[in-house]
Short mmCIF file of C-alpha atoms and ligand atoms in Angstrom, two decimals:
data_model
loop_
_atom_site.label_atom_id
_atom_site.label_comp_id
_atom_site.label_asym_id
_atom_site.label_seq_id
_atom_site.Cartn_x
_atom_site.Cartn_y
_atom_site.Cartn_z
CA UNK A 3 -27.82 -0.33 39.18
CA UNK A 4 -26.32 -3.76 39.73
CA UNK A 5 -28.50 -5.18 36.99
CA UNK A 6 -27.32 -2.55 34.53
CA UNK A 7 -23.69 -3.36 35.31
CA UNK A 8 -24.39 -7.07 34.79
CA UNK A 9 -25.98 -6.44 31.41
CA UNK A 10 -23.02 -4.29 30.37
CA UNK A 11 -20.54 -6.97 31.46
CA UNK A 12 -22.39 -9.68 29.56
CA UNK A 13 -22.63 -7.53 26.44
CA UNK A 14 -18.90 -6.83 26.63
CA UNK A 15 -18.12 -10.52 27.06
CA UNK A 16 -20.21 -11.40 24.03
CA UNK A 17 -18.48 -8.74 21.97
CA UNK A 18 -15.04 -10.16 22.72
CA UNK A 19 -16.18 -13.74 22.12
CA UNK A 20 -17.70 -12.62 18.83
CA UNK A 21 -14.36 -11.37 17.54
CA UNK A 22 -12.53 -14.56 18.57
CA UNK A 23 -15.16 -16.69 16.88
CA UNK A 24 -14.93 -14.73 13.64
CA UNK A 25 -11.19 -15.42 13.40
CA UNK A 26 -11.71 -19.04 14.46
CA UNK A 27 -14.13 -19.41 11.57
CA UNK A 28 -11.71 -17.71 9.21
CA UNK A 29 -8.91 -20.10 10.24
CA UNK A 30 -11.27 -23.00 9.68
CA UNK A 31 -12.44 -21.69 6.32
CA UNK A 32 -8.90 -20.89 5.18
CA UNK A 33 -7.68 -24.41 5.90
CA UNK A 34 -5.28 -23.36 8.71
CA UNK A 35 -7.17 -25.58 11.17
CA UNK A 36 -6.16 -28.65 9.17
CA UNK A 37 -2.59 -28.22 10.39
CA UNK A 38 -2.91 -25.84 13.35
CA UNK A 39 -4.80 -25.67 16.65
CA UNK A 40 -4.77 -23.07 19.40
CA UNK A 41 -3.07 -25.07 22.16
CA UNK A 42 -1.90 -28.31 20.61
CA UNK A 43 0.67 -29.19 17.99
CA UNK A 44 -0.78 -30.82 14.88
CA UNK A 45 1.14 -30.90 11.63
CA UNK A 46 2.16 -27.33 12.42
CA UNK A 47 2.92 -25.67 15.77
CA UNK A 48 0.06 -24.40 17.95
CA UNK A 49 -0.95 -20.75 17.52
CA UNK A 50 0.24 -20.08 21.07
CA UNK A 51 3.68 -21.52 20.31
CA UNK A 52 3.89 -19.35 17.20
CA UNK A 53 2.89 -16.26 19.20
CA UNK A 54 5.54 -17.07 21.83
CA UNK A 55 8.22 -17.56 19.17
CA UNK A 56 7.56 -14.17 17.59
CA UNK A 57 6.82 -12.21 20.75
CA UNK A 58 8.52 -8.83 20.65
CA UNK A 59 9.63 -9.11 17.02
CA UNK A 60 8.51 -5.91 15.35
CA UNK A 61 8.50 -7.24 11.77
CA UNK A 62 6.87 -10.60 12.60
CA UNK A 63 3.49 -9.73 11.09
CA UNK A 64 4.94 -8.51 7.80
CA UNK A 65 7.40 -11.40 7.46
CA UNK A 66 4.85 -14.08 8.30
CA UNK A 67 2.20 -12.72 5.93
CA UNK A 68 4.77 -12.56 3.11
CA UNK A 69 6.01 -16.10 3.82
CA UNK A 70 2.51 -17.56 4.01
CA UNK A 71 1.33 -15.83 0.83
CA UNK A 72 4.40 -16.87 -1.18
CA UNK A 73 4.70 -20.34 0.33
CA UNK A 74 8.23 -19.59 1.56
CA UNK A 75 9.12 -22.02 4.37
CA UNK A 76 5.42 -22.77 4.79
CA UNK A 77 2.81 -24.53 2.68
CA UNK A 78 1.30 -21.80 0.47
CA UNK A 79 -2.03 -20.65 1.89
CA UNK A 80 -5.24 -20.13 -0.08
CA UNK A 81 -6.49 -17.18 1.96
CA UNK A 82 -6.49 -13.66 0.52
CA UNK A 83 -3.88 -11.10 1.57
CA UNK A 84 -6.42 -9.33 3.80
CA UNK A 85 -7.55 -12.57 5.45
CA UNK A 86 -3.95 -13.66 5.99
CA UNK A 87 -3.16 -10.36 7.72
CA UNK A 88 -6.21 -10.85 9.97
CA UNK A 89 -5.17 -14.41 10.79
CA UNK A 90 -1.53 -13.58 11.50
CA UNK A 91 -2.56 -10.67 13.77
CA UNK A 92 -4.97 -12.99 15.57
CA UNK A 93 -2.29 -15.67 16.07
CA UNK A 94 0.39 -13.22 17.22
CA UNK A 95 -1.99 -11.74 19.80
CA UNK A 96 -2.40 -15.10 21.61
C1 LIG B 30 -0.55 -28.24 5.19
C2 LIG B 30 -0.42 -27.86 6.59
C3 LIG B 30 -0.54 -26.39 6.97
C4 LIG B 30 -1.55 -25.50 6.65
C5 LIG B 30 -2.81 -25.74 5.80
C6 LIG B 30 -1.23 -24.26 7.34
N1 LIG B 30 -0.04 -24.39 8.02
FE1 LIG B 30 0.89 -22.94 9.11
N2 LIG B 30 2.46 -24.22 9.48
C7 LIG B 30 2.53 -25.53 9.07
C8 LIG B 30 3.80 -26.11 9.50
C9 LIG B 30 4.26 -27.55 9.24
C10 LIG B 30 4.47 -25.07 10.19
C11 LIG B 30 5.86 -25.17 10.84
C12 LIG B 30 6.92 -24.97 9.82
C13 LIG B 30 7.13 -23.52 9.60
O1 LIG B 30 7.64 -22.84 10.50
O2 LIG B 30 6.81 -23.02 8.49
C14 LIG B 30 3.61 -23.90 10.16
C15 LIG B 30 3.92 -22.66 10.71
C16 LIG B 30 3.10 -21.55 10.70
C17 LIG B 30 3.44 -20.26 11.23
C18 LIG B 30 4.78 -19.90 11.88
C19 LIG B 30 5.80 -19.73 10.78
C20 LIG B 30 7.19 -19.55 11.30
O3 LIG B 30 7.99 -18.98 10.54
O4 LIG B 30 7.48 -19.97 12.42
C21 LIG B 30 2.37 -19.43 11.03
C22 LIG B 30 2.24 -17.97 11.41
C23 LIG B 30 1.36 -20.21 10.36
N3 LIG B 30 1.84 -21.49 10.17
C24 LIG B 30 0.12 -19.72 10.00
C25 LIG B 30 -0.81 -20.40 9.21
C26 LIG B 30 -2.05 -19.82 8.73
C27 LIG B 30 -2.55 -18.43 9.06
C28 LIG B 30 -2.64 -20.77 7.95
C29 LIG B 30 -3.95 -20.67 7.17
C30 LIG B 30 -4.11 -19.52 6.30
C31 LIG B 30 -1.78 -21.95 7.97
N4 LIG B 30 -0.68 -21.68 8.73
C32 LIG B 30 -2.03 -23.12 7.28
C33 LIG B 30 1.57 -26.22 8.35
C34 LIG B 30 0.41 -25.67 7.82
#
């Protein structure tokens, strides 16, 4: 019984890590990582700082995606609309 619980816990952990890694890769591939990092400020603010700044703002996702895609107040990004939505959601959830 204990062994089964352990296996389930490990599988769950891997699943969560898998999702985080996919978005990490996407951020890397989309060029975001050139200017952003999770915890530290580079050319742009850290993802965690961004998440804190927009915490509780209902329209944050929509506004940020629009700004990033159009290059308004932010260097224009090369990622697709769908990828940008994924990335913004990932950042805001930190
Ligand atoms: C050339 C450097 C650069 C690249 C590449 C870059 N960013 Fe940024 N980013 C910045 C800077 C500088 C800021 C801070 C100025 C600002 O608020 O727009 C910022 C701010 C942000 C913000 C907060 C905007 C706000 O209004 O506070 C988000 C969200 C963001 N970046 C997401 C991304 C994502 C997602 C990507 C990749 C698709 C990306 N960035 C690529 C430089 C960059």
